[in-house]
Structures are given as structure tokens and as C-alpha cells.
Coordinates of C-alpha atoms in Angstrom, one line a residue:
Chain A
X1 CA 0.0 0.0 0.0
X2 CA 3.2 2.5 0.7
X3 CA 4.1 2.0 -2.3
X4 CA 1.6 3.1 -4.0
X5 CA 0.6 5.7 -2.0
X6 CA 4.0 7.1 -2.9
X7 CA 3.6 7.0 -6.6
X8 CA 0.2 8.1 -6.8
X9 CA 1.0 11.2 -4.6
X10 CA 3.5 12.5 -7.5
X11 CA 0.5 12.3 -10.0
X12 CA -1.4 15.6 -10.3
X13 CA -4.2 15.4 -8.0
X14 CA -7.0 16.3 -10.0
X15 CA -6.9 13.0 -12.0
X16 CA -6.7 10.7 -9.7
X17 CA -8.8 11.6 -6.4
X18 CA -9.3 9.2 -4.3
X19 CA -8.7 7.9 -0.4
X20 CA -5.0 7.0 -0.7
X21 CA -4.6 10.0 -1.9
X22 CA -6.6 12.2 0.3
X23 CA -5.0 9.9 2.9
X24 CA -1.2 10.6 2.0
X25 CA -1.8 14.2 1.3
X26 CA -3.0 14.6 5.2
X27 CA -0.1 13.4 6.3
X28 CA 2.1 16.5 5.0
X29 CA -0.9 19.0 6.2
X30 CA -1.1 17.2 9.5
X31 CA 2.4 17.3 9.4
X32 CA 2.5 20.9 9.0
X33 CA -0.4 22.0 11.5
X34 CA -0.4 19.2 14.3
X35 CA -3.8 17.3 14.9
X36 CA -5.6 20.2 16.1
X37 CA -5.5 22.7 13.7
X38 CA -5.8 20.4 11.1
X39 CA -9.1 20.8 9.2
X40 CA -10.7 19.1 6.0
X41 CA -10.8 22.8 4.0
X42 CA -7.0 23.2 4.5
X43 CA -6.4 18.9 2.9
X44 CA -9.0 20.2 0.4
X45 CA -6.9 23.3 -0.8
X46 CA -3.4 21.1 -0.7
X47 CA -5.0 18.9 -3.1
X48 CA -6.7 21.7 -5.3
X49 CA -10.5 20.4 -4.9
X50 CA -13.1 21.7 -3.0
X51 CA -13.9 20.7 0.7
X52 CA -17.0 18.5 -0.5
X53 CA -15.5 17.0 -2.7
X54 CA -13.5 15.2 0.0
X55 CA -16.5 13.5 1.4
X56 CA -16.7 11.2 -1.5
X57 CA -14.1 9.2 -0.5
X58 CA -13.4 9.6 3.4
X59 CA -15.7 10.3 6.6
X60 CA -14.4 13.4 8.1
X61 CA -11.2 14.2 10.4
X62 CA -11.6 11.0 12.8
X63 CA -11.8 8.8 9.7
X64 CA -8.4 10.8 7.8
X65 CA -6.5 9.7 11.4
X66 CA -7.5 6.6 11.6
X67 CA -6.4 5.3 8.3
X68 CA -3.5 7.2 8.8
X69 CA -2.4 5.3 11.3
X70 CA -3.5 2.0 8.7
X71 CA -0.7 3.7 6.0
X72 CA 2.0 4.1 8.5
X73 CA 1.4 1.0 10.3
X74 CA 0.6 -1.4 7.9
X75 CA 4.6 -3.0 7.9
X76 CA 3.8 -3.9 11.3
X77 CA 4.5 -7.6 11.4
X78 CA 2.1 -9.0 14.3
X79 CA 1.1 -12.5 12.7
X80 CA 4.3 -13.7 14.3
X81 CA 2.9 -14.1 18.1
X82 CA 0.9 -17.3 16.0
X83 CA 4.1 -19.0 15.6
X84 CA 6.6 -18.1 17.3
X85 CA 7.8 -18.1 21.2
X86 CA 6.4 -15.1 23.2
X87 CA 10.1 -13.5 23.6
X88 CA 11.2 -14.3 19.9
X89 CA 7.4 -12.9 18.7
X90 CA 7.4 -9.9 20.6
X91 CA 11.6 -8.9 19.5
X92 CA 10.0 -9.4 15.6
X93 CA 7.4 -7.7 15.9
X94 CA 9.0 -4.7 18.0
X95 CA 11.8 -4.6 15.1
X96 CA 9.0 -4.5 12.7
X97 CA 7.0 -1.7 14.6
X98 CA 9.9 0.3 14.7
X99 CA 11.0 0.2 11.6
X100 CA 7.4 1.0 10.0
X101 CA 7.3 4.0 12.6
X102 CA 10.5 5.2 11.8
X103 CA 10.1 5.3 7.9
X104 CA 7.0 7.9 8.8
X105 CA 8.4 9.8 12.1
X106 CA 6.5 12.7 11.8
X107 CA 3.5 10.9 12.5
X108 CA 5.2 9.5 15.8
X109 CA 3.5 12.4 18.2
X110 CA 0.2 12.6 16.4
X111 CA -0.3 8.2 16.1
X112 CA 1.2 8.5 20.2
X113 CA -1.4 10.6 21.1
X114 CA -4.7 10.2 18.9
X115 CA -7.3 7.3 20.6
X116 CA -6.5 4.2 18.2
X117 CA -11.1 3.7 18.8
X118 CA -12.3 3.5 15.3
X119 CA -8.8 2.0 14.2
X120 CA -9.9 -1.3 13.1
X121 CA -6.2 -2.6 12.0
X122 CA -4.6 -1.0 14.9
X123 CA -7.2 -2.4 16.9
X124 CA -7.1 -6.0 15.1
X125 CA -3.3 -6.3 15.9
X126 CA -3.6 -5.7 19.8
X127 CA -6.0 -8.4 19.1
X128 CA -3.1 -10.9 18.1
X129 CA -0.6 -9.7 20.5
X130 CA -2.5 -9.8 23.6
X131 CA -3.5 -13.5 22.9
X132 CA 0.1 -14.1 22.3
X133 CA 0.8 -12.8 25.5
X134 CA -2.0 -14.5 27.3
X135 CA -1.1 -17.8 25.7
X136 CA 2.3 -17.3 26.9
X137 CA 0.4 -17.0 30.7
X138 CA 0.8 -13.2 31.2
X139 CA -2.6 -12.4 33.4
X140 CA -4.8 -10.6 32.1
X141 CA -4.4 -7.4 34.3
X142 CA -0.9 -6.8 33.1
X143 CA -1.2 -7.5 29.1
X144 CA -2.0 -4.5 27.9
X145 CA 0.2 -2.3 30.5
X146 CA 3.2 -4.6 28.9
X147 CA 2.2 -3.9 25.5
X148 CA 2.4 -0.3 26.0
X149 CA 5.5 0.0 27.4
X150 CA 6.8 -2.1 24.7
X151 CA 5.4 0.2 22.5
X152 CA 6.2 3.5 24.4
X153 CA 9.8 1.8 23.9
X154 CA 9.5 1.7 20.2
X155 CA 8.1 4.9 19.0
X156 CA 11.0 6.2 21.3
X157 CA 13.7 4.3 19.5
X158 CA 11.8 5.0 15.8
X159 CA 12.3 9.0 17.0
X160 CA 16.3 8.0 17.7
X161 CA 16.3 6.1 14.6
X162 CA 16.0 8.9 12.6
X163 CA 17.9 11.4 14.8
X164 CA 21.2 12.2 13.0
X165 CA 24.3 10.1 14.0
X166 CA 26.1 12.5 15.8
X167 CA 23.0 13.0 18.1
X168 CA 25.0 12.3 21.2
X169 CA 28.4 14.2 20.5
X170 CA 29.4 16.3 22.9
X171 CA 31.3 18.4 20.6
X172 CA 33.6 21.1 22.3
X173 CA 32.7 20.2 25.9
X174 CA 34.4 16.7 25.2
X175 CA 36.7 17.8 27.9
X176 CA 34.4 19.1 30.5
X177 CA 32.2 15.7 30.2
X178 CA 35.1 13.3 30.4
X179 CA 33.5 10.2 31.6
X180 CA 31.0 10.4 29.4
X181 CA 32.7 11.1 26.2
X182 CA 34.6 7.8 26.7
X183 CA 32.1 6.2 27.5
X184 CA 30.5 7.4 23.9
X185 CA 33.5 6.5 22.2
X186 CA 34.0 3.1 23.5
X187 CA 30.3 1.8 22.5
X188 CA 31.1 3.2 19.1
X189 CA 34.0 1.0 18.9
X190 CA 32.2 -1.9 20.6
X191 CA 30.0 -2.9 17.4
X192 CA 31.2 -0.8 14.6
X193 CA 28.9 -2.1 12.2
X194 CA 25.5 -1.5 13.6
X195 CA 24.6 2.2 13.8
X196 CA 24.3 4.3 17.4
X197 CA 20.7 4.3 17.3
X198 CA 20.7 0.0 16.4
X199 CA 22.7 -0.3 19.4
X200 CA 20.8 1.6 22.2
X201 CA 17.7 -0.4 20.5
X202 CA 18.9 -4.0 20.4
X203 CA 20.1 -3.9 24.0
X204 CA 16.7 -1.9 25.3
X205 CA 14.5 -4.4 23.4
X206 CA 16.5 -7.5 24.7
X207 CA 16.5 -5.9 28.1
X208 CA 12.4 -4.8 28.1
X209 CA 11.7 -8.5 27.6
X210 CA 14.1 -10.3 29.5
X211 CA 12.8 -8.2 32.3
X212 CA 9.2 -8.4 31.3
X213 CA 9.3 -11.9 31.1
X214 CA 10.6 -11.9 35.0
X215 CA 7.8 -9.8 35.7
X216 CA 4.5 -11.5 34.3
Chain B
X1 CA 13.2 28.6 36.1
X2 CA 10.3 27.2 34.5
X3 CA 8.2 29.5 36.9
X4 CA 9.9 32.8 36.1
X5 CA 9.3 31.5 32.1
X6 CA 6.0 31.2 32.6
X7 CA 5.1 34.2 34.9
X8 CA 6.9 36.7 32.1
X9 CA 6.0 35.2 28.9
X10 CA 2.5 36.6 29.8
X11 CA 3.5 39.9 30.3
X12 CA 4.0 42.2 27.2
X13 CA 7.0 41.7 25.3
X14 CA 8.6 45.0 25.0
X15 CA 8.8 45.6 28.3
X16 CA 11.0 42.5 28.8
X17 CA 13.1 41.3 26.3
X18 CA 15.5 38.9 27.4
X19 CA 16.9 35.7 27.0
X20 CA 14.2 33.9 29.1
X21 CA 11.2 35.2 27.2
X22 CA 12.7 34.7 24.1
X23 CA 13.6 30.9 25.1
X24 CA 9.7 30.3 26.1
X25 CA 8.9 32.2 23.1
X26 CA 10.9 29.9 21.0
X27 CA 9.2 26.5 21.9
X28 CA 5.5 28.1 20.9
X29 CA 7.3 29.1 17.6
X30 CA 9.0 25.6 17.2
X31 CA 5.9 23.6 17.9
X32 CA 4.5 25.6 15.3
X33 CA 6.9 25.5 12.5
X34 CA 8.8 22.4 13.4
X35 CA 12.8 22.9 13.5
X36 CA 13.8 23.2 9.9
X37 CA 11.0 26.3 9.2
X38 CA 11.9 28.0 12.0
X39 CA 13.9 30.9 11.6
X40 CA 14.4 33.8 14.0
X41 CA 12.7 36.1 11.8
X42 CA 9.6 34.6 12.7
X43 CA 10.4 34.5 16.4
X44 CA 11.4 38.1 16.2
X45 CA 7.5 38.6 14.6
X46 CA 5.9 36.7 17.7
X47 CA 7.9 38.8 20.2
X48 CA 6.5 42.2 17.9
X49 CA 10.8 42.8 17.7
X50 CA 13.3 43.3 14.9
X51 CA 15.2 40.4 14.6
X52 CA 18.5 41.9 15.3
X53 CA 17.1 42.9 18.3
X54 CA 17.3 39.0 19.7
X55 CA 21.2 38.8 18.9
X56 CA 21.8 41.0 21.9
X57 CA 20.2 38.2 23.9
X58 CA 20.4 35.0 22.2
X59 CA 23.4 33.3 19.8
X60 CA 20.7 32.2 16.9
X61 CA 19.1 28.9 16.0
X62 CA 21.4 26.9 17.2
X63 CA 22.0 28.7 21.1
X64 CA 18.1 28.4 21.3
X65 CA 17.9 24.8 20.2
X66 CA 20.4 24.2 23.1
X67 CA 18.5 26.6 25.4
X68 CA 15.0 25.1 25.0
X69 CA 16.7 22.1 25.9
X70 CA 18.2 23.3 28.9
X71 CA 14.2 24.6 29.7
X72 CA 12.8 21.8 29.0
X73 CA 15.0 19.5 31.4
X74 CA 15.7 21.8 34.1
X75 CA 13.8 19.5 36.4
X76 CA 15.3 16.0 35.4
X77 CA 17.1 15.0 39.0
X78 CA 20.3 13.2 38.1
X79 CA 21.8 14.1 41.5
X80 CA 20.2 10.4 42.5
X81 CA 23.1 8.5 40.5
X82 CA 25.5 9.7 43.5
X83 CA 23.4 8.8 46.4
X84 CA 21.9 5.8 45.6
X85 CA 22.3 2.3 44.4
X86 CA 22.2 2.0 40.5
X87 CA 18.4 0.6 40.1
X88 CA 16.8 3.0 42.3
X89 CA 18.8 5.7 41.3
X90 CA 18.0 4.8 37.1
X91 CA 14.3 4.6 38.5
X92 CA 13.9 7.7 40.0
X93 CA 16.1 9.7 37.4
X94 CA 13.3 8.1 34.4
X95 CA 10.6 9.2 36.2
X96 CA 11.5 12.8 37.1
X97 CA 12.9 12.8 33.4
X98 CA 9.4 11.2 32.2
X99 CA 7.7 14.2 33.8
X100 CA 9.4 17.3 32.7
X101 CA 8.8 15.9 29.0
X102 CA 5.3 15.0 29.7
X103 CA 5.0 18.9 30.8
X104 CA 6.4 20.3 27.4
X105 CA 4.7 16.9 25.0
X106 CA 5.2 19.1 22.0
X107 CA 9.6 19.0 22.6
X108 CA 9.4 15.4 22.3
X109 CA 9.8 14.7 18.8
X110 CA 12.3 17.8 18.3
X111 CA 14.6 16.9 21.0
X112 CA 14.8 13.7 20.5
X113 CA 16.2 14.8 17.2
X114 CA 17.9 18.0 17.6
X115 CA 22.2 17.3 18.8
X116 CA 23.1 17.7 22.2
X117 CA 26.2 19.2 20.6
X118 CA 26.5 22.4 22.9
X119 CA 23.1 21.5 25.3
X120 CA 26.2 22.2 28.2
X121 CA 23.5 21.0 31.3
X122 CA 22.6 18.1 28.8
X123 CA 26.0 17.2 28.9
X124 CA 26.4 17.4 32.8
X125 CA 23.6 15.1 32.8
X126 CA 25.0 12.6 30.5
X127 CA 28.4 12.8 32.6
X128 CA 27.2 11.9 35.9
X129 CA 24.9 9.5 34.8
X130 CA 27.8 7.8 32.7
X131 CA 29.9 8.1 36.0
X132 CA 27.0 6.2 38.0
X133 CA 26.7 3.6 35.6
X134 CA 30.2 2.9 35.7
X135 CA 29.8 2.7 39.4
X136 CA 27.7 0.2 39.1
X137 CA 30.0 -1.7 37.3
X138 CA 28.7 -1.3 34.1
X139 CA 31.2 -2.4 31.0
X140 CA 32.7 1.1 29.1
X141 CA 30.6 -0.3 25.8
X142 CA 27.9 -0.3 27.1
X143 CA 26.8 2.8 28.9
X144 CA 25.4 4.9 26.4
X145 CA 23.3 2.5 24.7
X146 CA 21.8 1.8 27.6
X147 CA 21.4 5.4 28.9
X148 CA 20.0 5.8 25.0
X149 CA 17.7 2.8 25.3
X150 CA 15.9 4.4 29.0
X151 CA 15.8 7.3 27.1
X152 CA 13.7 6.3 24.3
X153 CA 11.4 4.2 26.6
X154 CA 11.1 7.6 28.6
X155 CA 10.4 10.1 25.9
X156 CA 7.7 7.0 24.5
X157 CA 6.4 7.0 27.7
X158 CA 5.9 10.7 28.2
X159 CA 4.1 10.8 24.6
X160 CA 1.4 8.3 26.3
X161 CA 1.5 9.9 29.5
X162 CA -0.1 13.2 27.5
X163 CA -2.3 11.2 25.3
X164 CA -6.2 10.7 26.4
X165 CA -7.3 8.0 28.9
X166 CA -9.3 6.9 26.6
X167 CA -6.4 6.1 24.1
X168 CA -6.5 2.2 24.2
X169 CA -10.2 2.1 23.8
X170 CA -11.7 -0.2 21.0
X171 CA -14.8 1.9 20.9
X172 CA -17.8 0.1 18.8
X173 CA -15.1 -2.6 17.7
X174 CA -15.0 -4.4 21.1
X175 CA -17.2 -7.4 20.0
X176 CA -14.1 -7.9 17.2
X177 CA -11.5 -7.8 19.5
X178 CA -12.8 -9.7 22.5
X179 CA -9.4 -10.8 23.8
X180 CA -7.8 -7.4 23.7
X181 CA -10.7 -6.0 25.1
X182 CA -11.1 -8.5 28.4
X183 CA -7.4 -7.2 28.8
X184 CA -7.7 -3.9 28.5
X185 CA -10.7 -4.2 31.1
X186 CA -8.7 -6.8 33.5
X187 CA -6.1 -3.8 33.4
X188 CA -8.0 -0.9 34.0
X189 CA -9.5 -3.0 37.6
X190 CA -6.2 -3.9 38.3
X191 CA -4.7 -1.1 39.6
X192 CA -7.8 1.5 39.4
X193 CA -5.6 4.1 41.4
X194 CA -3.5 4.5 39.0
X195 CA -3.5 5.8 35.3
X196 CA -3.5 3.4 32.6
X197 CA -0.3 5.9 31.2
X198 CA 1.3 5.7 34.6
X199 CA 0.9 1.8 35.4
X200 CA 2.3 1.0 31.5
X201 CA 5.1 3.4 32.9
X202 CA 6.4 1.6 36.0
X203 CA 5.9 -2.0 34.4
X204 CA 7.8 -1.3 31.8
X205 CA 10.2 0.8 34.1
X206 CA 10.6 -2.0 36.2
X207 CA 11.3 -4.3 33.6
X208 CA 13.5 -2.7 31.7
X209 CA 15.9 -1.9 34.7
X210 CA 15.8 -5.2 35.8
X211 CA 16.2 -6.7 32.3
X212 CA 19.3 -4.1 31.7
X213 CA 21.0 -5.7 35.4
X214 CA 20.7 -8.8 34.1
X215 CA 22.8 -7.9 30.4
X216 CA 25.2 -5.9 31.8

């Protein structure tokens, strides 16, 4: 579905309206004006139609959110927690999660904070992973609490992801900071080939459910 | 300082211009434009200034990228790493570093992203946090990844911690998603004291520090 998204949003828009398009064209305006101020008449000017004209393909606001969250989450790899261990499930499908957030991160705030009600895939996936987690005996109080702190890890780590690699340098206060700068430079050294941000993220997701797993 | 930020930035802006004002000036700006649009012309508009006026305050971009930081984190308490053990000290660290984020939601995404090249009280941070890790008897390669990975969990976290209670719900597709939903309930009994943001918080918190003893 990316993909096409991507290639139809280079066509111009007048010949080929429609809800991926309206749908990938809302996430530059929401981009641009956060979830609040965002309003069908300013998609309907980006796309050079009028605002009616939008209500032949999508519902309204609520409707343009949720199935953005479908376009940026639809790499999400849950169908894993059917065949796999709980442990080796949930490190797939948190590499997978990440990755899909990352590739979109501007949506990272908006998809963190917008009610996923009304977001049938979303909603369908916490489906899967919480009976993979209940068939792996987690009770049921804690499921959903250890889902969103896996998550609250990931959409973390897809922001890192696409920080620049030299995030963390401390530049010209090197010297004043001297414990931490070699402390930087020695985990840099440690696994050259994987990037900071693959670093910090591997040893956090390993970590989350090694611990988790003590904790259920 | 936070207080003093907030007291004058309602006060009119000629009568005031400093480096404080134009710091909490800066973030409503930023959340606006996002960090590659802004530029201090259009700060120097919000204050009702000439831009040169700012340079007798404030370096440019780059000195108030580094200063919102500083704003933003004055109340992360990192003191902890040299009083107490390493877990409790990482725990309580998160959480006071969970809750000046969760006070300023719309920094997330940019300061996750922006360098701490230059972010001087950044840097402090980093140093004696490094230092208490090390204490602990954590390996040189190591640290920062780990430091990194708490990080992402807490900005994640702070994200949720902002977003409705009603996030998680399933709204009229319950009946679809029985198993996520008997979860979601089961949690919301378990600990009815306590947010749904704040108990994903501490399991995860939990977890993730024990899980990060145990890789060490």
C-alpha cells in the first residue's frame, strides 16, 4: 500500500482523487499543522479540490486519522505471536513496529497521542498480541500495560532512529564531560557495524523483555 | 526557572526582552513550524521585535535549540546517581525525566532529534549519569546504549503519558477484539488508582531496569 501511495501522490491530483490519496496528502498538512488545527478545508486546498469533494471518498477528520495510522502501520508484522515463542514474537514484531514508525516519524507524536477507537487494524493487531501474550500465561491485568510500554519503547527508539548520527556528540565540551565522552566512544567501537541508534535499540529491546518476562 | 518562564511570557513583550522570554517564546514558535522552518525572523515577529534585536540576547538557531533544551530538562534530578544504588537511582532519574517531558509533549519529537552538541547542562547530565553507571559496574561499551535505550522508553512513555485516557479504547469494535478487550478491562481493575499511562510506565520501568542488570 506504501508504495503506491508514494507514486500516486506525484501524480497531479485532479486526475486521480481518491482515499489514498486524500490519505497521503494529510499526512504532510497534519504534518505541517499538528492534529488540532488540522481541518478538512485546508487537505481540500493542498489537493486543489473543494472541501465536498472530500466526502466522497473519506468520513471526516476522525476517519483521515485513523487510516492514517493503517498507512504508517501497515509493515507492522504481528502474525508472528501465532508461531513463534512469546520472547522471539514480541523482539519481531517490535523490530518491525519500529522500523514502519520510523520510515513515517512525523506521524510518531500525532499516532502516540490520537485514541487508536475507530482504528480497526490497529485495533485488530492488539487483538493478536494480547492472545500471544495470554497464551504465553501473562494475566490478564498486566497484558495491555506490557504492551504499552513495549510500545512506548518503540516509538521512542523509531524517533532515535531517525535522529542524526552524531546526536549524542558532545562536541567542544568533550573535555568538561570526560567520563561520558569515553564512555560514547567506547560503545562506538564496541559494534562498529551497527549504527548508534541499532545499538541503544537492540540492548533496550532484549533488556524490556528479559525483564518483562521476569515480571509477568 | 520554569516558573519565572512562565510568569513573564504573559507579560508584554517589550517591556521584557531577554533571554528567558525569548527561550519560552521559542518553543511556541518551534511547535508551530517544526525545526527546519523555523527561523528567528519569525520569532522576532511573535515577540513584535526586529530580529536583530534577539542577537543582543540569544546566539541564533542553534544557542536556542540548546537553550529550549536546557528549559525543558531543568527538572530532570540526576543528582540520584550519586546517592543511591544503580536501580533506584535509574528509577527515579526516568521518572522525574518522564515528567518534565510529559510537561512540554510538543519537545518530544524535536529533542529527541535536535544534537546535544552544545546542550552544556545536557552534557552534565550525561556525565554523571555515565559516571553512575560505571559505578555500578557497568562495562565502558555499554553505557550509552543503555542510557540511550531508557531514554527512548522515557520520551515514548511521556508521549502516552499526555495522550487521552481513553487512548487504548476499542470503541464500537469491542465485539471484534474480544481478547484485547477483556485485557484492557482486567487492566483498567487492576490497579484503578492508577492511570492506565502511569501503570504502563512503571511495568515497563521495572522491567526494563531489571532486564538491563541482568545484560550488563
Amino acid at each position: 500500500m506504501s508504495e503506491t501511495l508514494e507514486r500516486r501522490a506525484g501524480r497531479p491530483a485532479k486526475n486521480v482523487l481518491n482515499r489514498e490519496l486524500i490519505l497521503a496528502t494529510a499526512i504532510t498538512v497534519l504534518n505541517r499543522t499538528g492534529p488540532e488545527d488540522f481541518t478538512m478545508a485546508a487537505l481540500a486546498k493542498e489537493l486543489g479540490v473543494k472541501t465536498p469533494a472530500l466526502y466522497h471518498h473519506v468520513g471526516g477528520k476522525n476517519d483521515i486519522l485513523a487510516g492514517m495510522r493503517q498507512f504508517v502501520t501497515a509493515g507492522i508484522d504481528y502474525e508472528v505471536f501465532k508461531s513463534l515463542p512469546w520472547d522471539e514474537a514480541t523482539i519481531a514484531w517490535a523490530r518491525s513496529y519500529r522500523a514502519a514508525f520510523a520510515a513515517h516519524p512525523y506521524a510518531i507524536s500525532l499516532l502516540a497521542t490520537v485514541p487508536v477507537t475507530g482504528a480497526h487494524p490497529t485495533l485488530v493487531m492488539y487483538e493478536e498480541v494480547s492472545q500471544g501474550f495470554r497464551a504465553a500465561g501473562w494475566p490478564e491485568g498486566k497484558i495491555v500495560s506490557a504492551i504499552v510500554a513495549l510500545e512506548n519503547f518503540i516509538l521512542g527508539s523509531a524517533l532515535d532512529a531517525v535522529a542524526p548520527p552524531d546526536m549524542m556528540d558532545p562536541g567542544d565540551f568533550a573535555g568538561e564531560v570526560p567520563g561520558y565522552t569515553q564512555a560514547l566512544r567506547a560503545g562506538e567501537s564496541t559494534e562498529p557495524r551497527m549504527s548508534r541508534a541499532d545499538q541503544a535499540f537492540e540492548l533496550g529491546l532484549a533488556a524490556l523483555v528479559a525483564g518483562l518476562a521476569g515480571l509477568k
